[in-house]
Coordinates of C-alpha atoms in Angstrom, one line a residue:
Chain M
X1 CA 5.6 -1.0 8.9
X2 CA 6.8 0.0 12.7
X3 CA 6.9 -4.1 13.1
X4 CA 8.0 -4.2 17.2
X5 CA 11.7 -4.3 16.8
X6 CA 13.1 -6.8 18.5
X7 CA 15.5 -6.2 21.6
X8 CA 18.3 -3.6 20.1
X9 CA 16.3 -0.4 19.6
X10 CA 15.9 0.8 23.6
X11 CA 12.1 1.5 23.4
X12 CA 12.7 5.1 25.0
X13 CA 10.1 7.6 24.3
X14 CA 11.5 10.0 21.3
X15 CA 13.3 12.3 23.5
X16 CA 12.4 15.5 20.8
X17 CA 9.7 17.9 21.0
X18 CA 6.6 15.9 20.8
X19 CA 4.4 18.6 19.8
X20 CA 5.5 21.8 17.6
X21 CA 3.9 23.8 15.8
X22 CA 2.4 24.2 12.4
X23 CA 4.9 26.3 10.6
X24 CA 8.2 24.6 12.1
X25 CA 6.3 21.0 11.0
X26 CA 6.5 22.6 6.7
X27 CA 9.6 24.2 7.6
X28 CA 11.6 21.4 8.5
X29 CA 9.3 19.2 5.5
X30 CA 10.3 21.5 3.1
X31 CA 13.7 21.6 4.4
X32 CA 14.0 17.3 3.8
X33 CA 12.6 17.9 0.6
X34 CA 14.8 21.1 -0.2
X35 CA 18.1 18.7 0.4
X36 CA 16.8 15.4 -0.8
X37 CA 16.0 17.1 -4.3
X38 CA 19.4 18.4 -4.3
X39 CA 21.3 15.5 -3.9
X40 CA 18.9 13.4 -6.0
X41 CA 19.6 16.1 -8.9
X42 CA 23.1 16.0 -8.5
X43 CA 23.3 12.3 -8.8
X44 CA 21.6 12.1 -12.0
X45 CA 23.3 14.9 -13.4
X46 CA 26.4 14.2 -12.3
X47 CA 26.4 10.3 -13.1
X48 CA 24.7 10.5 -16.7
X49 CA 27.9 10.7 -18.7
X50 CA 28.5 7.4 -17.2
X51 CA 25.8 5.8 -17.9
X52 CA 25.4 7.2 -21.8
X53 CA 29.1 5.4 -22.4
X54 CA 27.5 2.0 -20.9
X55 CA 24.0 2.4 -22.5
X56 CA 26.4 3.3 -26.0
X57 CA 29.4 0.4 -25.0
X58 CA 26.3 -1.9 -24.1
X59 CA 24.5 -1.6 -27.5
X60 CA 27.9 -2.0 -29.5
X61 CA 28.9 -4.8 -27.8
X62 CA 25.8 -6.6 -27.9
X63 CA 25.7 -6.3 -31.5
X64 CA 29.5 -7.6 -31.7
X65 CA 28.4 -10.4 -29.6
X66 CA 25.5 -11.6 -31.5
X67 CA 27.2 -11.3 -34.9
X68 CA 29.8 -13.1 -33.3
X69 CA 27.5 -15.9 -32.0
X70 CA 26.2 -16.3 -35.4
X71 CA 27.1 -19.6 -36.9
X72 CA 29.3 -19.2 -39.2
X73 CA 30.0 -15.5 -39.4
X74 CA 33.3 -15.7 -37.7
X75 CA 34.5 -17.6 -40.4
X76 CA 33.4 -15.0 -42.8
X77 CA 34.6 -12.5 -41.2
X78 CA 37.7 -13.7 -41.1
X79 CA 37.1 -14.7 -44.9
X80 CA 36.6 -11.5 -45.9
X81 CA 39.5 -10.1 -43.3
X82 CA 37.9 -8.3 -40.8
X83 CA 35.1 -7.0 -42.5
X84 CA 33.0 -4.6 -40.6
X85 CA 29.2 -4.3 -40.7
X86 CA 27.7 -2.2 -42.5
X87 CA 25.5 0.6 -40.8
X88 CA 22.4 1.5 -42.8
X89 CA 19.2 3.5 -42.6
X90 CA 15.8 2.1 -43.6
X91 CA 12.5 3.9 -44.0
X92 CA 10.6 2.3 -42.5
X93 CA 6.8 2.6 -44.3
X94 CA 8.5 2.1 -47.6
X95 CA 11.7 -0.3 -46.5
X96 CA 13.8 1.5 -48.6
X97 CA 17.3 2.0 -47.6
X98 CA 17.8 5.5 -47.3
X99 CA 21.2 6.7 -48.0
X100 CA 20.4 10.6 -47.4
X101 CA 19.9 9.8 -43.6
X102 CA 22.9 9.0 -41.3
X103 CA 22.4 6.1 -39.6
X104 CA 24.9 7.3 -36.9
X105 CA 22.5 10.1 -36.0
X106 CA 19.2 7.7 -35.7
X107 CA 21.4 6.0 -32.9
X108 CA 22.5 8.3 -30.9
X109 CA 19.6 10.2 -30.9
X110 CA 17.2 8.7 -27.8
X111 CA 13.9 10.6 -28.5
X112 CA 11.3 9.2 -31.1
X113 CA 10.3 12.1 -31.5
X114 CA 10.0 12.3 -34.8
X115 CA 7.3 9.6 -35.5
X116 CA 4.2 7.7 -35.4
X117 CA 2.1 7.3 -32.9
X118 CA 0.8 3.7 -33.4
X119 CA -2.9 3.1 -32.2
X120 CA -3.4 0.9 -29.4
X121 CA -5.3 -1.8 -31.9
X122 CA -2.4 -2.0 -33.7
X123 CA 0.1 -2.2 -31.3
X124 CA 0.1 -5.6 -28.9
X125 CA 4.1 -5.7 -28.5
X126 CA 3.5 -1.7 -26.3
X127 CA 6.1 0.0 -28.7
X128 CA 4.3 3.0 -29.1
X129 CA 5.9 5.6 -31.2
X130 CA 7.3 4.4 -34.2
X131 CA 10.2 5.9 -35.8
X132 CA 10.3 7.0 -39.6
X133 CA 14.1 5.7 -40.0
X134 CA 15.5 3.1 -38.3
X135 CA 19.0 1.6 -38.4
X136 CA 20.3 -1.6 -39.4
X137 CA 23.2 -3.6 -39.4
X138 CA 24.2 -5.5 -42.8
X139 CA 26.6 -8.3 -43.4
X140 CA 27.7 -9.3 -47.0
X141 CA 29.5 -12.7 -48.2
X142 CA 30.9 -11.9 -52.1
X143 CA 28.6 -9.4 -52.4
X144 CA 25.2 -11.2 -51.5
X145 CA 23.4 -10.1 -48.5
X146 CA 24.3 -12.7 -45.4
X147 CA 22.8 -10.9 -42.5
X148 CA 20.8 -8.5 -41.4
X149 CA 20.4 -7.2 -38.1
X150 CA 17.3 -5.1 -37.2
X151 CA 16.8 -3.1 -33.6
X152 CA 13.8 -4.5 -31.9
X153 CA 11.5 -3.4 -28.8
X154 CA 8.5 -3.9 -26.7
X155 CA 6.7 -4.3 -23.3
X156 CA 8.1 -6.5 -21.5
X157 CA 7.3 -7.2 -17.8
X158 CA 9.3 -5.2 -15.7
X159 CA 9.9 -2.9 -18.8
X160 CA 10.9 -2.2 -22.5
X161 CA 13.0 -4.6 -23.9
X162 CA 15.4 -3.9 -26.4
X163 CA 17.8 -6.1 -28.7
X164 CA 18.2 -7.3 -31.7
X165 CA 16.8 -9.8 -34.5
X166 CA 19.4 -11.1 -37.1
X167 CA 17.5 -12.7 -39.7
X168 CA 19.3 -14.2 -43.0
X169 CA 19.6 -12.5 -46.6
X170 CA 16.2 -14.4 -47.3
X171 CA 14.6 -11.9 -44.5
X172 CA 12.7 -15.1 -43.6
X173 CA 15.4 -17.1 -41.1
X174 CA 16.2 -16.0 -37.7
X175 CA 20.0 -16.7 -37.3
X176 CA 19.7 -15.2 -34.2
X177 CA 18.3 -12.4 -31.3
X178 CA 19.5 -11.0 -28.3
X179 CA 18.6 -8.7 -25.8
X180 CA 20.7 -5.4 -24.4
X181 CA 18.3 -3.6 -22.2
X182 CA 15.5 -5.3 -19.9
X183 CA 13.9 -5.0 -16.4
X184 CA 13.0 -8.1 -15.9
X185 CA 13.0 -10.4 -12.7
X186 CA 16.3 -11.5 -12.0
X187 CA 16.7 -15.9 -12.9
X188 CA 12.9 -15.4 -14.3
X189 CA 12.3 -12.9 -16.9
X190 CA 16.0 -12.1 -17.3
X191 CA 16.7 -15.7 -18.6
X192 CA 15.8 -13.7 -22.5
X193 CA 19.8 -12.9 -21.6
X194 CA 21.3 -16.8 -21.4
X195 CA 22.6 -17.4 -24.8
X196 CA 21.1 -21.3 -24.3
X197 CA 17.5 -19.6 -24.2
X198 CA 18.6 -17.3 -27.5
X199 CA 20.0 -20.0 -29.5
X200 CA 16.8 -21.8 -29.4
X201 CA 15.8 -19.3 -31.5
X202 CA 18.6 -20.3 -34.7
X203 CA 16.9 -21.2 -37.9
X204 CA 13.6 -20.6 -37.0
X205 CA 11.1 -19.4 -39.8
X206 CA 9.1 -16.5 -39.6
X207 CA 6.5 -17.4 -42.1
X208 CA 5.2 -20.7 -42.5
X209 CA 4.3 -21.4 -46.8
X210 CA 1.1 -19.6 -46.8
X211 CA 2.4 -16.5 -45.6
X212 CA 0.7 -16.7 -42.6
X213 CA 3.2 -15.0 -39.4
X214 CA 4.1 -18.4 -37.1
X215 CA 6.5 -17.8 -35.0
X216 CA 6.3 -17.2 -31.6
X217 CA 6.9 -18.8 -28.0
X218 CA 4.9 -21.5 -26.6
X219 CA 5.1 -23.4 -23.3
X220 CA 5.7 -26.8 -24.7
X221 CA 8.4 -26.8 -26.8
X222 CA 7.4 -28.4 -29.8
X223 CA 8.5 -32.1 -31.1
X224 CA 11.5 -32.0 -32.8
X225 CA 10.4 -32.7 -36.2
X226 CA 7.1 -31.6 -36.0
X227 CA 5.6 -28.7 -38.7
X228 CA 5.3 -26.3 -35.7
X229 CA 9.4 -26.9 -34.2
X230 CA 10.0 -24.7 -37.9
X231 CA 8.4 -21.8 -36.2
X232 CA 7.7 -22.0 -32.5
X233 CA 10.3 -21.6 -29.4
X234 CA 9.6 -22.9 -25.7
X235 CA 9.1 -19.6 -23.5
X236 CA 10.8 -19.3 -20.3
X237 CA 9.1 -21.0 -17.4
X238 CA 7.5 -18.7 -14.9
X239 CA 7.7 -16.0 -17.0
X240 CA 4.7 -15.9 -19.0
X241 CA 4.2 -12.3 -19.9
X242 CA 8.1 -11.9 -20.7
X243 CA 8.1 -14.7 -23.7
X244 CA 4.5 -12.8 -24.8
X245 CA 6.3 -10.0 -24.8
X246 CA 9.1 -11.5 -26.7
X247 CA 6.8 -13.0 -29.1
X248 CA 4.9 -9.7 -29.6
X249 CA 7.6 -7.6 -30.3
X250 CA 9.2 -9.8 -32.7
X251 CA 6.1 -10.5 -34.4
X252 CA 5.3 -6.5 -34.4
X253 CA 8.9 -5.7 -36.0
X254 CA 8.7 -8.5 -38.7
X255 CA 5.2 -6.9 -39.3
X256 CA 3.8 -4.4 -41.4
X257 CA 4.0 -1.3 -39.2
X258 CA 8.0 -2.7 -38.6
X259 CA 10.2 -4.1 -40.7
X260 CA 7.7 -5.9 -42.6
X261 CA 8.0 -3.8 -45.7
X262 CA 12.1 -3.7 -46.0
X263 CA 12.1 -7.7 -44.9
X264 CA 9.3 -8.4 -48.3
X265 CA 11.5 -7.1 -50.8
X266 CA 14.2 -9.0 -49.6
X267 CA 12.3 -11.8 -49.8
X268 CA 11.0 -10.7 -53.2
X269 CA 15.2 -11.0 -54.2
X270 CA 15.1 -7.2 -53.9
X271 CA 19.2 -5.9 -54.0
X272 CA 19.2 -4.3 -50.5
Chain K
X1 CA 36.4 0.6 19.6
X2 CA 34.5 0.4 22.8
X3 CA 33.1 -2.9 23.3
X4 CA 29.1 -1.1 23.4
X5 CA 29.4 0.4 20.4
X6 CA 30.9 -3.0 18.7
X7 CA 28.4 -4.6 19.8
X8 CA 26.0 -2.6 18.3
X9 CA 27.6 -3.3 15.2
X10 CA 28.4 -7.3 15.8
X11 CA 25.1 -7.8 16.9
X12 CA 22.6 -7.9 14.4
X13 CA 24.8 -9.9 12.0
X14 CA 24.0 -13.2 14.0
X15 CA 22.6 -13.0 17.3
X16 CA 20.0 -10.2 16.0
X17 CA 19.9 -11.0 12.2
X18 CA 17.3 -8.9 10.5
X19 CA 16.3 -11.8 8.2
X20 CA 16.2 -14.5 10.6
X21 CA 15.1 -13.2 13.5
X22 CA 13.0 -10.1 12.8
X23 CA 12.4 -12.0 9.7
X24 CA 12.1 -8.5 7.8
X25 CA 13.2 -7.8 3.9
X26 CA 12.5 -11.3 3.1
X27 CA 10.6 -9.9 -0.4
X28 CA 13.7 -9.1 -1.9
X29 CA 16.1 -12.1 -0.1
X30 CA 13.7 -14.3 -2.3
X31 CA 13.7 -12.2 -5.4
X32 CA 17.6 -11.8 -5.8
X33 CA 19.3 -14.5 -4.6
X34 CA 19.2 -16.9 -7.6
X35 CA 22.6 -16.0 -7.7
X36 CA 25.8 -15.0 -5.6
X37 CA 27.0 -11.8 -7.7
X38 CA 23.6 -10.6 -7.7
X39 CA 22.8 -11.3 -4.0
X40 CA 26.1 -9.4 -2.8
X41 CA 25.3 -7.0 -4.8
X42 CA 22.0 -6.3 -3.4
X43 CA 23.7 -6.9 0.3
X44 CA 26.0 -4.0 -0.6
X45 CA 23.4 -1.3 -1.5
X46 CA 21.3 -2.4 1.1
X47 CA 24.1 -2.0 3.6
X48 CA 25.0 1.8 1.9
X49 CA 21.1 3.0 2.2
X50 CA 20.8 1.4 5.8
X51 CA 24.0 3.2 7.5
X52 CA 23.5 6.3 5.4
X53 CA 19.8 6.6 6.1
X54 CA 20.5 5.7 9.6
X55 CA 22.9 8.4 10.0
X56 CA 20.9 11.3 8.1
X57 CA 17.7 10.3 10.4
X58 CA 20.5 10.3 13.6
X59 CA 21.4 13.9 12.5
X60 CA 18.1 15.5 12.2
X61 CA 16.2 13.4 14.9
X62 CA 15.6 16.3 17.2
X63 CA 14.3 18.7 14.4
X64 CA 11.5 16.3 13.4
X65 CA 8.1 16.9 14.6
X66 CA 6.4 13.5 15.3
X67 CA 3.8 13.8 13.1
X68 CA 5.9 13.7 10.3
X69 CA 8.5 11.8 10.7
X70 CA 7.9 8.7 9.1
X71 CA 7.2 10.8 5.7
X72 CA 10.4 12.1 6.6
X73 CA 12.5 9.1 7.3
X74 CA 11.0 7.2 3.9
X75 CA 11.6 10.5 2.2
X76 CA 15.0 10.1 3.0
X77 CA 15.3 6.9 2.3
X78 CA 14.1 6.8 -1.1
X79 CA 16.1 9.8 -2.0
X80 CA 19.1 7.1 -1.0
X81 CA 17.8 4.2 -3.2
X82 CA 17.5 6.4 -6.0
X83 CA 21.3 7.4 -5.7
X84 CA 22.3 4.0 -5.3
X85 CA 20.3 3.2 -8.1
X86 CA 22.1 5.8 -10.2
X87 CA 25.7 5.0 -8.9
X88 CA 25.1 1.1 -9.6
X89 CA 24.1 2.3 -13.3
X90 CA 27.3 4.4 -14.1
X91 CA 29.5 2.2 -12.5
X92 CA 28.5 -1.2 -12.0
X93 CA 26.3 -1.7 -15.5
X94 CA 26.0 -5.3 -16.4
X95 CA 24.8 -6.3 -12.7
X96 CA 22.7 -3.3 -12.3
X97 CA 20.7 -4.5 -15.1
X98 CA 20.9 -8.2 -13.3
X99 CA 19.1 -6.6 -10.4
X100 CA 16.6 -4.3 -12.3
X101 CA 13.7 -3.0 -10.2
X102 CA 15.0 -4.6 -6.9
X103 CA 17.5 -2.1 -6.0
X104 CA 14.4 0.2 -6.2
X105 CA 12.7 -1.5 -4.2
X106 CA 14.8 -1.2 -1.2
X107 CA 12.7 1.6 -0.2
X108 CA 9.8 -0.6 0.5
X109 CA 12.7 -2.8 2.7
X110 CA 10.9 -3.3 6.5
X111 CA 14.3 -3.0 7.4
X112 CA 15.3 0.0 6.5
X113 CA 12.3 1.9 8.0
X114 CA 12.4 -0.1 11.2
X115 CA 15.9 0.1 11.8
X116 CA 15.8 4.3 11.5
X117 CA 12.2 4.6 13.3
X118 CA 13.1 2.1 15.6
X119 CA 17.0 2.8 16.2
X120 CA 18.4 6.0 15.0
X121 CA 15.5 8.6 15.9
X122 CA 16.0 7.6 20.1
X123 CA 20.1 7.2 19.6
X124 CA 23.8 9.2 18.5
X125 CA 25.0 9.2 15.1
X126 CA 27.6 7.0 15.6
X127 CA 25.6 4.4 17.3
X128 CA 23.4 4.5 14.2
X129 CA 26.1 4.2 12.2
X130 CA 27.3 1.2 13.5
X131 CA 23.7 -0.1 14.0
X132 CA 22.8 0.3 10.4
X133 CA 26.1 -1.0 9.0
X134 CA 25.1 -4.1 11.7
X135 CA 22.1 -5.0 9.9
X136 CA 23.1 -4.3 6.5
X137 CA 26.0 -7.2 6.9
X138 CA 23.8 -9.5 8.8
X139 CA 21.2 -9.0 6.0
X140 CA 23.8 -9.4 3.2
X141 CA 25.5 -12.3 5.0
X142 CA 22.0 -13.9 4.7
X143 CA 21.3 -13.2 1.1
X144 CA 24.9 -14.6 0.4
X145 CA 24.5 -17.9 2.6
X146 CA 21.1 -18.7 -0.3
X147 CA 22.6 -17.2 -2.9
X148 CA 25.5 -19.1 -2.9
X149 CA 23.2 -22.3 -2.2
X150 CA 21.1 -21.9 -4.9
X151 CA 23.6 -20.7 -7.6
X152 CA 26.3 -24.0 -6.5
X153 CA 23.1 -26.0 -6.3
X154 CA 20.8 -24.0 -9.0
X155 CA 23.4 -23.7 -11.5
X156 CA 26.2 -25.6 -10.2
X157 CA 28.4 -23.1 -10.1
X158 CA 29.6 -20.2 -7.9
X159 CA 29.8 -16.3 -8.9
X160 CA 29.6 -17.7 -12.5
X161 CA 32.7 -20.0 -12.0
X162 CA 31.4 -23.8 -12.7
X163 CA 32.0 -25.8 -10.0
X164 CA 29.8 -28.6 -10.5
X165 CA 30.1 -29.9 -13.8
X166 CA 26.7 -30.1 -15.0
X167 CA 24.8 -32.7 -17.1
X168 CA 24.2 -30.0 -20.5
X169 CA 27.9 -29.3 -20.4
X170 CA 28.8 -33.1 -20.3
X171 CA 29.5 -33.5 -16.5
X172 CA 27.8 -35.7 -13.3
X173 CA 25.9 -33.0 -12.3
X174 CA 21.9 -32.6 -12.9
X175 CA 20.8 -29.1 -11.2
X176 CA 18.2 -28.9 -9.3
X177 CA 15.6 -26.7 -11.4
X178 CA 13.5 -25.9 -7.8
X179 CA 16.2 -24.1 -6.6
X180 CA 16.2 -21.4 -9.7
X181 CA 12.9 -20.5 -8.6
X182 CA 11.9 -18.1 -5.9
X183 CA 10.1 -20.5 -3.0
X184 CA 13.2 -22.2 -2.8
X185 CA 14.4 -19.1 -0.9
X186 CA 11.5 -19.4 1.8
X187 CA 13.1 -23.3 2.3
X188 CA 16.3 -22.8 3.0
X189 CA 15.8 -19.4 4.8
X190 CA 13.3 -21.7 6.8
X191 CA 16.3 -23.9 7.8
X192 CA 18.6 -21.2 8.2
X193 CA 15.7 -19.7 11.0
X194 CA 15.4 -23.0 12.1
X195 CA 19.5 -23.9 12.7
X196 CA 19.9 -20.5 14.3
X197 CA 17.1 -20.9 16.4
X198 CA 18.2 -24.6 17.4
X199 CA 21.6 -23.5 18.4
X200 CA 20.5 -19.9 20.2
X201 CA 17.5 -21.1 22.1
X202 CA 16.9 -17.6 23.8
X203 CA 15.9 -16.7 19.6
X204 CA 12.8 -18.6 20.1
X205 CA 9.5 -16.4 20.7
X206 CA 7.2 -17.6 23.1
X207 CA 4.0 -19.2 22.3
X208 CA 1.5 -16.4 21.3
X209 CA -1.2 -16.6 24.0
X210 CA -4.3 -17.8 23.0
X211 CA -6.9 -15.2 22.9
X212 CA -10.0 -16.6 25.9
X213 CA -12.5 -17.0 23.4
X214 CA -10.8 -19.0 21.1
X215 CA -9.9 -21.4 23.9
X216 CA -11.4 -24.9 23.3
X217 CA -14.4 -25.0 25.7
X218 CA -13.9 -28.4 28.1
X219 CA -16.8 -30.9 27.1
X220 CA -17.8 -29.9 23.5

């Protein structure tokens, strides 16, 4: 690390005591440690209420923005005059809407405590706890179900990634996904942010007629036209295990140990 | 200001840059300037753990056996990466989240390290000071000068302002995809090395002298 540093630094012998003794060497070590811990503490403690109000500003907003990038749902907002989405609870095993559990508390509370753990086998997207209740976001036009908007997380490569999947009344067509908390690399992996990248993701299908899962991201992006352009979204280049990530996770929350049981009976015409 | 102590701040932002001269903290000059926001950004906490850390090391210089200083000096300095870290995430959110793990890894910065091993354990506080401050700017003047190539060339734009119409929003302009990625950072900080070195001859190092052995043997 000691590269030789160019001209500034006068190459002068330390002028402290070279050798000490034992005791003053984990004196003054624990004495660095004593005041670095302090003022480390203190910055966490004293900066957290700051950083709740963005994590809490950040979530709200993103969920603004991506029912306002929805096509369409301006206009139906406007339609119905300022309606407001409608926060719900959903079991998750059963996908029942579960009107006993406030949906408020699910989101302010940051601890998955109450749970289950999933088996590594069964969990590619690296969610690892899942929660019993989860909230969701619902948008109605004249009473029928437009949108819904489901929380969604994973591995991604610099870190979990959370956002959201908005997905139609049919629980079958993506009308669209964003992302409000990532670590990725900056202009590689953080390129799930640019709304260009998330629109590809409009209209896509989840399932193709067989029932089989399809979608995901692939390298190529597919032919327009082609059966597979239904399903499939070009990843972002140079960041390989981000799009997996992507792919997993949304895959994983569409699935049975996610959302898969709530999103079947809306697809079975199910009055959510 | 005396005119030493200015120059130990004035310096290392050209004549000594830390980038292109001692051509250390190039890791994260690659990683973070695909845009201008982010790269000032990351020249700004730089800057903050390089004067601070130079100063704390300054302080306790004479206390600090030599056998454990360089535990101390990085213990020091992570302590201020992880406060920066913190600060950028209460008050500067959306950018902090642009930056991720890089603002981390400042402590793994050559710079840093060199600059307080190398500087501020043999000199004053204030000298430091101004020494750390000095290579802070010269390294965020550096990330700037690519970041602001490769966002008005990248992206066509400049701190997210479009400048150059580009082809997907109906203008002239087709950017140039090589410069979104990271090696297009080692290019132009290659020129940049190369301009400086053009214009301040004394920059160049000499020739490294060829060991005997490997020396081509006359005849063979």
């Amino acid at each position: 690390m000691a590269e030789p540093l160019a001209q500034s630094g006068a190459v002068a012998g330390t002028p402290t005591p070279g050798e000490v003794g034992p005791i003053r060497t984990v004196l003054v070590a624990l004495a660095v440690c004593g005041v670095c811990a302090l003022v480390l503490t203190g910055s966490v403690v004293l900066l957290r209420p700051y950083q709740l109000e963005n994590q809490r500003g950040s979530s709200e907003a993103r969920v603004h923005e991506l029912v306002a990038s929805l096509p369409g749902v301006s206009e139906l907002v406007a339609e119905i005059g300022g309606a407001e989405l409608e926060l719900r609870t959903v079991e998750l095993r059963t996908g029942h809407l579960a009107p006993s559990v406030d949906a408020m508390t699910l989101l302010d509370r940051s601890d998955a405590s109450e749970g289950r753990l999933l088996p590594p086998d069964r969990d590619p997207a690296g969610v690892g706890r899942v929660p019993r209740y989860a909230p969701i976001y619902l948008l109605r036009r004249n009473g029928t179900l437009h949108t819904v908007i489901l929380p969604v997380s994973g591995r991604g490569y610099g870190g979990t990634l959370r956002g959201h999947l908005a997905l139609a009344g049919d629980g079958e067509t993506v009308r669209g996904i964003n992302f409000d908390e990532h670590r990725e690399t900056p202009g590689v992996g953080a390129e799930i942010e640019n709304p260009q990248w998330q629109a590809l993701w409009r209209g896509k299908r989840l399932h193709d007629a067989t029932g089989a899962l399809r979608i995901r991201t692939v390298e190529r992006a597919p032919a327009p036209g082609s059966p597979e352009a239904a399903y499939e979204v070009q990843g972002i280049s140079g960041a390989t295990r981000t799009s997996r990530g992507v792919t997993e996770l949304l895959r994983f929350w569409v699935g049975p140990d996610g959302f898969g049981p709530f999103l079947a009976r809306l697809r079975a015409g199910e009055k959510a | 200001m005396t005119s030493p102590s200015l120059r130990t701040l004035t310096r290392p932002i050209v004549d000594e840059n830390p980038i292109t001269l001692q051509i250390l903290g190039i890791c994260s000059a690659l990683a973070v300037t695909r845009r201008l926001d982010t790269a000032l950004l990351m020249g700004a906490s730089l800057t903050f753990v390089l004067t601070l850390s130079n100063v704390s090391i300054s302080l306790i210089r004479s206390q600090v056996p030599r056998g454990i200083r360089l535990i101390v000096q990085i213990t020091i300095i992570a302590t201020l990466v992880s406060v920066v870290d913190q600060l950028l995430r209460a008050f500067a959110w959306e950018l902090s989240r642009q930056l991720s793990i890089f603002v981390g890894l400042i402590v793994t910065n050559c710079l840093v390290l060199g600059r307080g091993d190398g500087f501020a354990m043999t000199h004053g506080i204030r000298a430091s000071a101004l020494d750390g401050l000095g290579n802070g700017l010269g390294y965020a003047l550096v990330l700037a000068l690519v970041g602001g190539v490769r966002e008005l060339l990248g992206s066509g734009s400049l701190l997210g302002q479009p400048l150059l119409p580009t082809r997907d929003a109906g203008g002239w302009y087709e950017p140039s995809a090589l410069l979104l990625l990271p090696p297009s950072a080692f290019f132009l900080i290659g020129g940049l090395v190369w301009a400086v070195r053009s214009a301040k001859a004394e920059q160049v190092e000499e020739a490294e002298p060829v060991p005997e052995a490997a020396q081509p043997v006359p005849g063979r």
